Short mmCIF file of C-alpha atoms and ligand atoms in Angstrom, two decimals:
data_model
loop_
_atom_site.label_atom_id
_atom_site.label_comp_id
_atom_site.label_asym_id
_atom_site.label_seq_id
_atom_site.Cartn_x
_atom_site.Cartn_y
_atom_site.Cartn_z
CA UNK V 1 3.94 11.62 1.68
CA UNK V 2 1.17 9.94 4.64
CA UNK V 3 -0.19 6.49 3.54
CA UNK V 4 1.87 4.57 1.19
CA UNK V 5 -1.33 2.59 -0.74
CA UNK V 6 -0.77 3.38 -4.61
CA UNK V 7 -2.10 6.62 -4.71
CA UNK V 8 0.59 7.58 -2.06
CA UNK V 9 3.58 5.76 -3.48
CA UNK V 10 2.54 6.86 -7.36
CA UNK V 11 2.33 10.75 -6.27
CA UNK V 12 5.79 10.18 -3.98
CA UNK V 13 7.26 8.54 -7.39
CA UNK V 14 6.21 11.46 -9.53
CA UNK V 15 7.86 13.85 -7.26
CA UNK V 16 11.11 12.05 -6.47
CA UNK V 17 11.06 11.68 -10.34
CA UNK V 18 10.82 15.16 -10.56
CA UNK V 19 13.95 15.89 -8.23
CA UNK V 20 11.66 16.12 -4.68
CA UNK V 21 13.46 14.33 -1.74
CA UNK V 22 10.48 12.44 -1.08
CA UNK V 23 9.67 10.15 2.61
CA UNK V 24 6.62 7.98 2.42
CA UNK V 25 5.44 6.81 5.73
CA UNK V 26 2.78 4.07 6.55
CA UNK V 27 0.93 2.66 9.40
CA UNK V 28 0.68 -0.78 8.05
CA UNK V 29 1.99 -2.33 4.96
CA UNK V 30 2.73 0.00 1.98
CA UNK V 31 0.32 -1.36 -0.73
CA UNK V 32 -1.68 -3.21 1.44
CA UNK V 33 -4.93 -1.93 2.51
CA UNK V 34 -7.58 -1.09 -0.13
CA UNK V 35 -4.72 -0.99 -2.95
CA UNK V 36 -4.36 -4.80 -2.16
CA UNK V 37 -8.10 -5.80 -1.84
CA UNK V 38 -9.21 -3.78 -4.97
CA UNK V 39 -9.81 -5.91 -8.16
CA UNK V 40 -7.98 -3.44 -10.61
CA UNK V 41 -10.51 -3.33 -13.18
CA UNK V 42 -9.81 -0.28 -15.22
CA UNK V 43 -13.40 0.62 -16.12
CA UNK V 44 -14.38 4.34 -16.60
CA UNK V 45 -17.24 3.46 -18.43
CA UNK V 46 -19.14 0.76 -16.26
CA UNK V 47 -20.98 3.57 -14.64
CA UNK V 48 -22.16 7.67 -15.60
CA UNK V 49 -20.40 9.53 -13.39
CA UNK V 50 -20.03 13.51 -12.84
CA UNK V 51 -18.63 15.03 -16.38
CA UNK V 52 -15.54 16.43 -13.99
CA UNK V 53 -15.19 13.05 -13.08
CA UNK V 54 -15.39 11.25 -16.19
CA UNK V 55 -13.18 12.84 -18.16
CA UNK V 56 -10.69 12.57 -15.43
CA UNK V 57 -11.08 8.76 -15.27
CA UNK V 58 -10.99 8.59 -19.53
CA UNK V 59 -7.53 10.78 -19.43
CA UNK V 60 -6.20 7.78 -16.46
CA UNK V 61 -7.32 5.14 -18.88
CA UNK V 62 -5.55 6.87 -21.58
CA UNK V 63 -2.24 7.23 -19.57
CA UNK V 64 -2.62 3.77 -18.91
CA UNK V 65 -0.64 1.45 -21.33
CA UNK V 66 2.61 3.96 -21.12
CA UNK V 67 2.39 4.05 -17.18
CA UNK V 68 2.45 0.40 -16.69
CA UNK V 69 5.59 0.12 -18.97
CA UNK V 70 7.31 2.43 -17.27
CA UNK V 71 6.65 1.72 -13.68
CA UNK V 72 7.42 -2.00 -15.05
CA UNK V 73 10.77 -0.81 -16.35
CA UNK V 74 11.05 0.96 -13.22
CA UNK V 75 10.54 -1.65 -10.60
CA UNK V 76 11.20 -5.07 -12.85
CA UNK V 77 7.74 -5.88 -11.50
CA UNK V 78 4.73 -6.36 -14.32
CA UNK V 79 2.04 -5.23 -13.28
CA UNK V 80 0.31 -7.22 -15.84
CA UNK V 81 -2.04 -4.83 -17.11
CA UNK V 82 -4.54 -6.13 -20.07
CA UNK V 83 -6.69 -3.87 -22.02
CA UNK V 84 -8.78 -5.91 -23.72
CA UNK V 85 -12.13 -4.85 -23.13
CA UNK V 86 -14.47 -5.33 -20.51
CA UNK V 87 -18.01 -7.25 -20.93
CA UNK V 88 -21.07 -6.52 -19.19
CA UNK V 89 -23.35 -9.28 -19.35
CA UNK V 90 -27.36 -8.98 -19.98
CA UNK V 91 -29.37 -11.68 -17.88
CA UNK V 92 -32.63 -10.80 -19.17
CA UNK V 93 -34.19 -8.78 -22.08
CA UNK V 94 -34.60 -5.40 -20.39
CA UNK V 95 -30.74 -5.46 -19.34
CA UNK V 96 -29.93 -5.84 -22.98
CA UNK V 97 -31.96 -2.81 -24.18
CA UNK V 98 -30.23 -1.00 -21.38
CA UNK V 99 -26.68 -2.45 -23.13
CA UNK V 100 -28.19 -1.32 -26.43
CA UNK V 101 -28.69 2.26 -25.24
CA UNK V 102 -25.40 2.52 -23.21
CA UNK V 103 -23.87 1.30 -26.32
CA UNK V 104 -24.79 4.17 -28.25
CA UNK V 105 -24.32 6.79 -25.69
CA UNK V 106 -21.18 5.64 -25.69
CA UNK V 107 -20.46 6.18 -29.13
CA UNK V 108 -22.09 9.54 -28.80
CA UNK V 109 -18.54 9.90 -26.41
CA UNK V 110 -16.45 8.64 -29.24
CA UNK V 111 -15.92 5.31 -27.16
CA UNK V 112 -16.16 2.13 -29.17
CA UNK V 113 -18.17 -1.02 -27.94
CA UNK V 114 -19.74 -4.02 -29.53
CA UNK V 115 -23.27 -5.29 -28.60
CA UNK V 116 -22.86 -9.02 -28.48
CA UNK V 117 -25.84 -11.94 -28.51
CA UNK V 118 -25.84 -14.62 -26.24
CA UNK V 119 -23.77 -17.00 -28.86
CA UNK V 120 -21.10 -14.26 -29.26
CA UNK V 121 -20.62 -13.46 -25.40
CA UNK V 122 -20.59 -17.10 -24.80
CA UNK V 123 -17.78 -17.59 -27.56
CA UNK V 124 -16.47 -14.59 -25.94
CA UNK V 125 -16.18 -16.16 -22.65
CA UNK V 126 -17.27 -20.32 -22.73
CA UNK V 127 -17.69 -20.36 -18.91
CA UNK V 128 -20.58 -17.63 -18.69
CA UNK V 129 -24.49 -18.89 -18.54
CA UNK V 130 -25.36 -19.83 -22.13
CA UNK V 131 -29.08 -18.47 -21.30
CA UNK V 132 -28.02 -15.40 -20.54
CA UNK V 133 -29.51 -12.42 -23.14
CA UNK V 134 -25.99 -10.79 -24.50
CA UNK V 135 -23.70 -8.73 -23.22
CA UNK V 136 -21.59 -5.33 -24.59
CA UNK V 137 -17.39 -5.54 -24.99
CA UNK V 138 -16.82 -1.65 -24.22
CA UNK V 139 -13.24 -1.38 -26.05
CA UNK V 140 -10.11 -0.13 -24.42
CA UNK V 141 -11.22 -1.05 -20.69
CA UNK V 142 -9.27 -3.69 -19.00
CA UNK V 143 -7.88 -4.52 -15.72
CA UNK V 144 -4.64 -5.02 -14.19
CA UNK V 145 -3.14 -7.08 -10.97
CA UNK V 146 -3.36 -4.25 -7.79
CA UNK V 147 -0.82 -5.92 -5.23
CA UNK V 148 1.64 -6.28 -8.58
CA UNK V 149 1.30 -2.72 -8.98
CA UNK V 150 1.47 -2.20 -5.22
CA UNK V 151 4.45 -3.85 -4.96
CA UNK V 152 5.93 -2.22 -8.00
CA UNK V 153 5.53 1.08 -7.11
CA UNK V 154 6.89 0.55 -3.83
CA UNK V 155 10.36 -0.74 -5.82
CA UNK V 156 10.40 2.05 -7.98
CA UNK V 157 10.07 4.42 -5.35
CA UNK V 158 12.97 2.76 -3.42
CA UNK V 159 14.82 2.78 -6.33
CA UNK V 160 13.87 6.44 -7.19
CA UNK V 161 15.28 7.13 -3.57
CA UNK V 162 11.75 7.82 -1.86
CA UNK V 163 12.47 6.29 1.86
CA UNK V 164 9.27 4.52 2.64
CA UNK V 165 8.89 3.55 6.16
CA UNK V 166 6.23 0.90 6.54
CA UNK V 167 4.24 0.22 10.16
CA UNK V 168 4.63 4.15 11.28
CA UNK V 169 1.60 5.73 11.87
CA UNK V 170 1.74 9.51 11.25
CA UNK V 171 -0.02 10.98 14.52
CA UNK V 172 -0.31 14.66 14.15
CA UNK V 173 0.19 17.19 11.52
CA UNK V 174 2.51 19.95 12.91
CA UNK V 175 1.65 23.46 11.36
CA UNK V 176 1.92 27.04 12.67
CA UNK V 177 -1.39 29.48 11.70
CA UNK V 178 -0.11 29.98 8.32
CA UNK V 179 2.04 26.70 6.78
CA UNK V 180 3.15 23.27 7.51
CA UNK V 181 6.05 22.08 9.58
CA UNK V 182 5.91 18.38 9.63
CA UNK V 183 4.76 15.21 11.05
CA UNK V 184 5.01 13.52 14.06
CA UNK V 185 5.35 9.98 13.45
CA UNK V 186 5.39 6.74 15.73
CA UNK V 187 9.17 6.93 15.20
CA UNK V 188 9.49 10.82 15.92
CA UNK V 189 9.21 14.10 14.54
CA UNK V 190 9.70 14.44 10.85
CA UNK V 191 9.93 18.14 9.50
CA UNK V 192 8.35 18.51 5.88
CA UNK V 193 7.66 21.35 4.48
CA UNK V 194 5.12 20.40 1.94
CA UNK V 195 2.73 17.08 3.36
CA UNK V 196 0.58 14.98 1.47
CA UNK V 197 -2.45 13.18 2.89
CA UNK V 198 -3.09 10.05 0.89
CA UNK V 199 -4.27 7.97 4.21
CA UNK V 200 -7.64 6.33 1.95
CA UNK V 201 -10.30 5.78 3.84
CA UNK V 202 -8.52 6.97 6.98
CA UNK V 203 -8.08 10.46 5.37
CA UNK V 204 -10.37 12.44 7.60
CA UNK V 205 -8.80 10.87 10.91
CA UNK V 206 -5.56 13.13 10.90
CA UNK V 207 -5.25 15.24 13.89
CA UNK V 208 -3.43 18.93 13.41
CA UNK V 209 -5.00 20.47 10.27
CA UNK V 210 -7.57 23.10 10.34
CA UNK V 211 -11.38 21.79 10.09
CA UNK V 212 -11.69 23.45 6.59
CA UNK V 213 -8.91 21.26 5.36
CA UNK V 214 -10.61 17.96 6.62
CA UNK V 215 -11.90 15.59 3.41
CA UNK V 216 -15.26 14.17 4.06
CA UNK V 217 -13.75 11.02 3.23
CA UNK V 218 -15.60 7.45 4.99
CA UNK V 219 -14.64 3.71 4.68
CA UNK V 220 -17.10 1.71 2.23
CA UNK V 221 -16.15 -2.01 2.58
CA UNK V 222 -16.05 -4.28 -0.29
CA UNK V 223 -15.80 -7.92 0.39
CA UNK V 224 -14.01 -10.26 -2.43
CA UNK V 225 -12.99 -13.66 -3.03
CA UNK V 226 -10.99 -15.51 -5.21
CA UNK V 227 -11.02 -19.04 -7.05
CA UNK V 228 -8.62 -20.94 -8.57
CA UNK V 229 -9.18 -21.85 -12.13
CA UNK V 230 -7.08 -23.33 -14.74
CA UNK V 231 -4.98 -20.72 -16.41
CA UNK V 232 -6.93 -18.57 -19.38
CA UNK V 233 -10.89 -19.81 -18.35
CA UNK V 234 -11.63 -16.44 -18.50
CA UNK V 235 -9.77 -13.81 -20.27
CA UNK V 236 -11.77 -10.77 -19.79
CA UNK V 237 -13.39 -8.63 -16.52
CA UNK V 238 -17.03 -9.84 -17.00
CA UNK V 239 -19.78 -7.81 -15.07
CA UNK V 240 -23.18 -7.71 -14.31
CA UNK V 241 -25.24 -5.02 -12.43
CA UNK V 242 -25.00 -6.79 -8.95
CA UNK V 243 -21.30 -9.28 -9.60
CA UNK V 244 -17.96 -9.22 -11.25
CA UNK V 245 -15.73 -11.50 -12.38
CA UNK V 246 -12.01 -10.15 -12.96
CA UNK V 247 -9.36 -12.96 -14.42
CA UNK V 248 -5.24 -13.51 -13.30
CA UNK V 249 -3.01 -14.35 -15.40
CA UNK V 250 -2.02 -17.17 -12.79
CA UNK V 251 -5.60 -18.50 -13.47
CA UNK V 252 -7.44 -16.94 -9.89
CA UNK V 253 -10.79 -15.57 -10.58
CA UNK V 254 -11.68 -12.71 -8.58
CA UNK V 255 -15.30 -12.38 -7.18
CA UNK V 256 -16.54 -9.17 -5.92
CA UNK V 257 -17.55 -7.21 -4.50
CA UNK V 258 -19.80 -5.94 -1.68
CA UNK V 259 -20.46 -2.57 -1.06
CA UNK V 260 -20.82 -1.63 2.66
CA UNK V 261 -20.80 1.06 5.33
CA UNK V 262 -19.59 -0.78 8.24
CA UNK V 263 -17.34 1.71 9.87
CA UNK V 264 -13.76 0.75 9.80
CA UNK V 265 -14.38 -3.25 10.32
CA UNK V 266 -12.69 -4.68 7.28
CA UNK V 267 -13.59 -8.43 8.13
CA UNK V 268 -15.08 -10.56 5.61
CA UNK V 269 -18.73 -12.03 6.28
CA UNK V 270 -20.48 -15.35 5.80
CA UNK V 271 -23.44 -13.55 4.15
CA UNK V 272 -21.10 -11.27 1.80
CA UNK V 273 -19.47 -13.85 1.00
CA UNK V 274 -21.91 -16.69 0.20
CA UNK V 275 -23.71 -13.82 -1.76
CA UNK V 276 -20.83 -13.22 -4.19
CA UNK V 277 -20.74 -16.69 -4.58
CA UNK V 278 -24.33 -16.99 -5.46
CA UNK V 279 -24.42 -14.23 -7.50
CA UNK V 280 -21.26 -15.40 -9.41
CA UNK V 281 -22.03 -18.67 -10.13
CA UNK V 282 -25.30 -17.33 -11.47
CA UNK V 283 -23.62 -15.73 -14.30
CA UNK V 284 -20.80 -18.26 -14.59
CA UNK V 285 -22.10 -22.11 -13.39
CA UNK V 286 -19.26 -23.27 -14.69
CA UNK V 287 -17.32 -21.92 -11.87
CA UNK V 288 -18.40 -24.00 -9.24
CA UNK V 289 -16.39 -27.05 -9.10
CA UNK V 290 -13.40 -24.60 -8.71
CA UNK V 291 -11.37 -24.64 -5.05
CA UNK V 292 -12.07 -21.07 -3.08
CA UNK V 293 -8.75 -20.04 -2.56
CA UNK V 294 -9.36 -16.91 -0.74
CA UNK V 295 -11.38 -14.19 0.70
CA UNK V 296 -10.86 -10.65 1.79
CA UNK V 297 -12.07 -7.10 2.32
CA UNK V 298 -10.79 -3.76 2.17
CA UNK V 299 -12.04 -0.29 2.70
CA UNK V 300 -12.77 2.41 -0.45
CA UNK V 301 -12.11 5.49 0.52
CA UNK V 302 -15.39 7.33 -0.49
CA UNK V 303 -17.04 10.99 -0.48
CA UNK V 304 -20.40 12.50 -0.34
CA UNK V 305 -20.51 13.47 -3.63
CA UNK V 306 -18.64 10.88 -4.99
CA UNK V 307 -15.58 12.91 -6.02
CA UNK V 308 -12.20 12.43 -5.20
CA UNK V 309 -10.12 15.17 -3.10
CA UNK V 310 -7.03 16.38 -5.06
CA UNK V 311 -5.51 19.44 -4.30
CA UNK V 312 -3.90 22.21 -1.92
CA UNK V 313 -5.89 23.33 1.23
CA UNK V 314 -6.04 26.44 2.96
CA UNK V 315 -3.22 25.19 4.80
CA UNK V 316 0.00 26.25 3.00
CA UNK V 317 1.94 23.15 2.23
CA UNK V 318 -0.76 20.76 3.12
CA UNK V 319 -1.91 18.75 0.23
CA UNK V 320 -4.69 16.06 -0.50
CA UNK V 321 -5.02 12.79 -2.77
CA UNK V 322 -7.47 10.76 -1.31
CA UNK V 323 -11.64 9.87 -2.09
CA UNK V 324 -10.66 7.92 -5.19
CA UNK V 325 -13.95 5.26 -4.11
CA UNK V 326 -14.23 2.68 -6.35
CA UNK V 327 -11.41 3.87 -9.04
CA UNK V 328 -8.33 4.50 -7.32
CA UNK V 329 -6.53 1.64 -8.93
CA UNK V 330 -7.80 3.34 -12.47
CA UNK V 331 -6.79 6.96 -10.97
CA UNK V 332 -3.26 6.14 -10.26
CA UNK V 333 -1.49 7.95 -13.07
CA UNK V 334 -3.61 10.79 -14.00
CA UNK V 335 -3.31 11.73 -9.85
CA UNK V 336 0.10 11.44 -9.42
CA UNK V 337 0.24 13.80 -12.57
CA UNK V 338 -2.14 16.27 -11.05
CA UNK V 339 -0.94 16.22 -7.47
CA UNK V 340 2.66 16.85 -8.89
CA UNK V 341 1.45 19.47 -11.39
CA UNK V 342 -0.42 21.31 -8.25
CA UNK V 343 2.68 21.33 -5.75
CA UNK V 344 4.94 22.59 -8.69
CA UNK V 345 2.68 24.93 -9.63
CA UNK V 346 2.76 23.73 -13.61
CA UNK V 347 -0.74 23.78 -15.47
CA UNK V 348 -2.75 20.87 -15.45
CA UNK V 349 -6.16 20.93 -17.11
CA UNK V 350 -7.98 18.90 -13.71
CA UNK V 351 -6.28 21.90 -11.47
CA UNK V 352 -8.77 22.87 -9.08
CA UNK V 353 -11.38 20.10 -10.45
CA UNK V 354 -11.24 17.83 -7.12
CA UNK V 355 -10.03 20.96 -4.84
CA UNK V 356 -11.64 19.97 -1.28
CA UNK V 357 -15.08 21.00 -1.08
CA UNK V 358 -16.09 23.27 1.80
CA UNK V 359 -19.93 22.38 1.30
CA UNK V 360 -19.27 18.66 1.24
CA UNK V 361 -17.05 18.85 4.26
CA UNK V 362 -19.13 20.88 6.34
CA UNK V 363 -21.34 17.86 6.51
CA UNK V 364 -19.11 15.84 8.67
CA UNK V 365 -18.19 18.67 11.16
C1 FAD T 401 -13.13 -4.78 -2.80
C2 FAD T 401 -12.57 -3.53 -3.39
C3 FAD T 401 -12.83 -3.20 -5.00
C4 FAD T 401 -12.36 -2.43 -5.77
N1 FAD T 401 -12.19 -2.28 -7.08
C5 FAD T 401 -11.27 -2.00 -7.96
C6 FAD T 401 -11.37 -1.99 -9.32
O1 FAD T 401 -11.98 -2.46 -9.66
N2 FAD T 401 -10.87 -0.72 -9.48
C7 FAD T 401 -10.47 0.52 -9.45
O2 FAD T 401 -9.62 1.01 -9.72
N3 FAD T 401 -10.34 0.72 -7.90
C8 FAD T 401 -10.73 -0.50 -7.13
N4 FAD T 401 -11.12 -0.23 -6.21
C9 FAD T 401 -10.74 1.01 -5.20
C10 FAD T 401 -9.41 1.01 -5.03
O3 FAD T 401 -8.50 -0.15 -4.23
C11 FAD T 401 -8.93 2.29 -3.87
O4 FAD T 401 -9.70 3.48 -4.43
C12 FAD T 401 -7.15 2.49 -3.84
O5 FAD T 401 -6.56 1.72 -3.52
C13 FAD T 401 -7.17 3.81 -2.98
O6 FAD T 401 -5.55 3.62 -2.74
P1 FAD T 401 -5.27 4.67 -1.31
O7 FAD T 401 -3.77 4.64 -1.60
O8 FAD T 401 -5.86 6.04 -1.52
O9 FAD T 401 -5.80 4.04 -0.39
P2 FAD T 401 -5.41 2.75 0.28
O10 FAD T 401 -4.60 1.82 -0.34
O11 FAD T 401 -6.06 2.42 1.50
O12 FAD T 401 -4.05 3.11 1.13
C14 FAD T 401 -4.01 4.25 2.62
C15 FAD T 401 -2.72 3.99 3.35
O13 FAD T 401 -3.08 4.81 4.09
C16 FAD T 401 -2.28 4.23 5.44
N5 FAD T 401 -2.77 5.22 6.64
C17 FAD T 401 -3.83 5.18 6.84
N6 FAD T 401 -3.81 5.71 8.05
C18 FAD T 401 -2.05 6.03 8.43
C19 FAD T 401 -1.63 6.95 9.34
N7 FAD T 401 -1.96 7.52 10.24
N8 FAD T 401 -0.05 7.02 9.02
C20 FAD T 401 0.60 6.93 7.89
N9 FAD T 401 -0.24 5.42 7.07
C21 FAD T 401 -1.47 5.61 7.44
C22 FAD T 401 -2.72 2.93 5.23
O14 FAD T 401 -1.76 1.52 5.84
C23 FAD T 401 -2.66 2.67 3.68
O15 FAD T 401 -1.84 1.78 3.45
C24 FAD T 401 -11.68 -1.25 -4.79
C25 FAD T 401 -11.40 -1.22 -4.05
C26 FAD T 401 -12.14 -2.88 -2.89
C27 FAD T 401 -11.74 -2.57 -1.40
#
């Protein structure tokens, strides 16, 4: 396994539980890159993605309650899953009308949601500005603590026998004309018959594989900050078109996130943090007195067509699990099952759906 973010760790855990002998290498800290930086929202219905992805997102959400319970049991670390719905807030009548339409479309797809007037919205989340027009609570969505999930997956992997190497970079895939032979790492050569590239935003940066096996993944920076508020002040992940607030059980409120093409630069900027605070306090002015306890940035693994790359490649033994962009935390359970099924040659309703796209890839050659 190359890369031990939540995607690499989850695939490693699944393969190990199915009997494989798995090693995972991370050039930094396992669970420490985008997987640490994310907000942890489990929100398949926030946007309207292509149909294939929409189905996969909903499928992964449906797996989450069992998955989180199993990872908790296997690791002793609770990822603090909360599936109490995500609240969209409308700041004016035009936005409210869009939320009503969205509710109707969701109902058509069998997803329950409740349209709330301004009073009911503020009753649900009292920190929200009472001058908003209303809200929409989409049932079944929610959030978890992705930093805890990363730690839990690592612990579960190690307990299941996966050898996780941190600060160990993979520098090259070794292959003959037909198949994978192993990996060059900063700690030496490791022979392997099956290799999974789960390098997140860095997935296209791996030497030694044929051009047509290189995914068109690129980094999109997201900056975030946290406020330290009293426990329980906010209970729902709360979302507007330009900012969101996501609670943690210890009282922290995460405010995010920017969407920037800044290469591999994962710094925060004055402008980024200023904008988040301004937009966050506009929707929830009651937060203005709390301490800013942390700010950070991470690199989302984006692709040209917005779909992840999960599956086999033309190089025998070389697989991809990357390009999860804004939904990598949500897609952990479904990705682990899908890729393990593909590697084992087992049927999976999504097999082939996210295989490497040559047209998209050729844009980056
Ligand atoms: C600000 C922000 C907010 C987000 N909010 C959400 C959200 O609310 N919900 C959601 O579902 N998703 C969210 N995401 C997206 C989600 O965090 C990512 O899609 C997901 O974490 C990707 O996981 P990953 O394991 O593929 O990548 P990463 O976590 O980035 O892991 C990749 C790993 O590969 C390692 N690596 C790189 N190169 C090498 C090498 N040569 N050798 C060995 N290891 C290497 C890195 O060190 C890293 O640990 C957010 C992301 C950001 C940045």
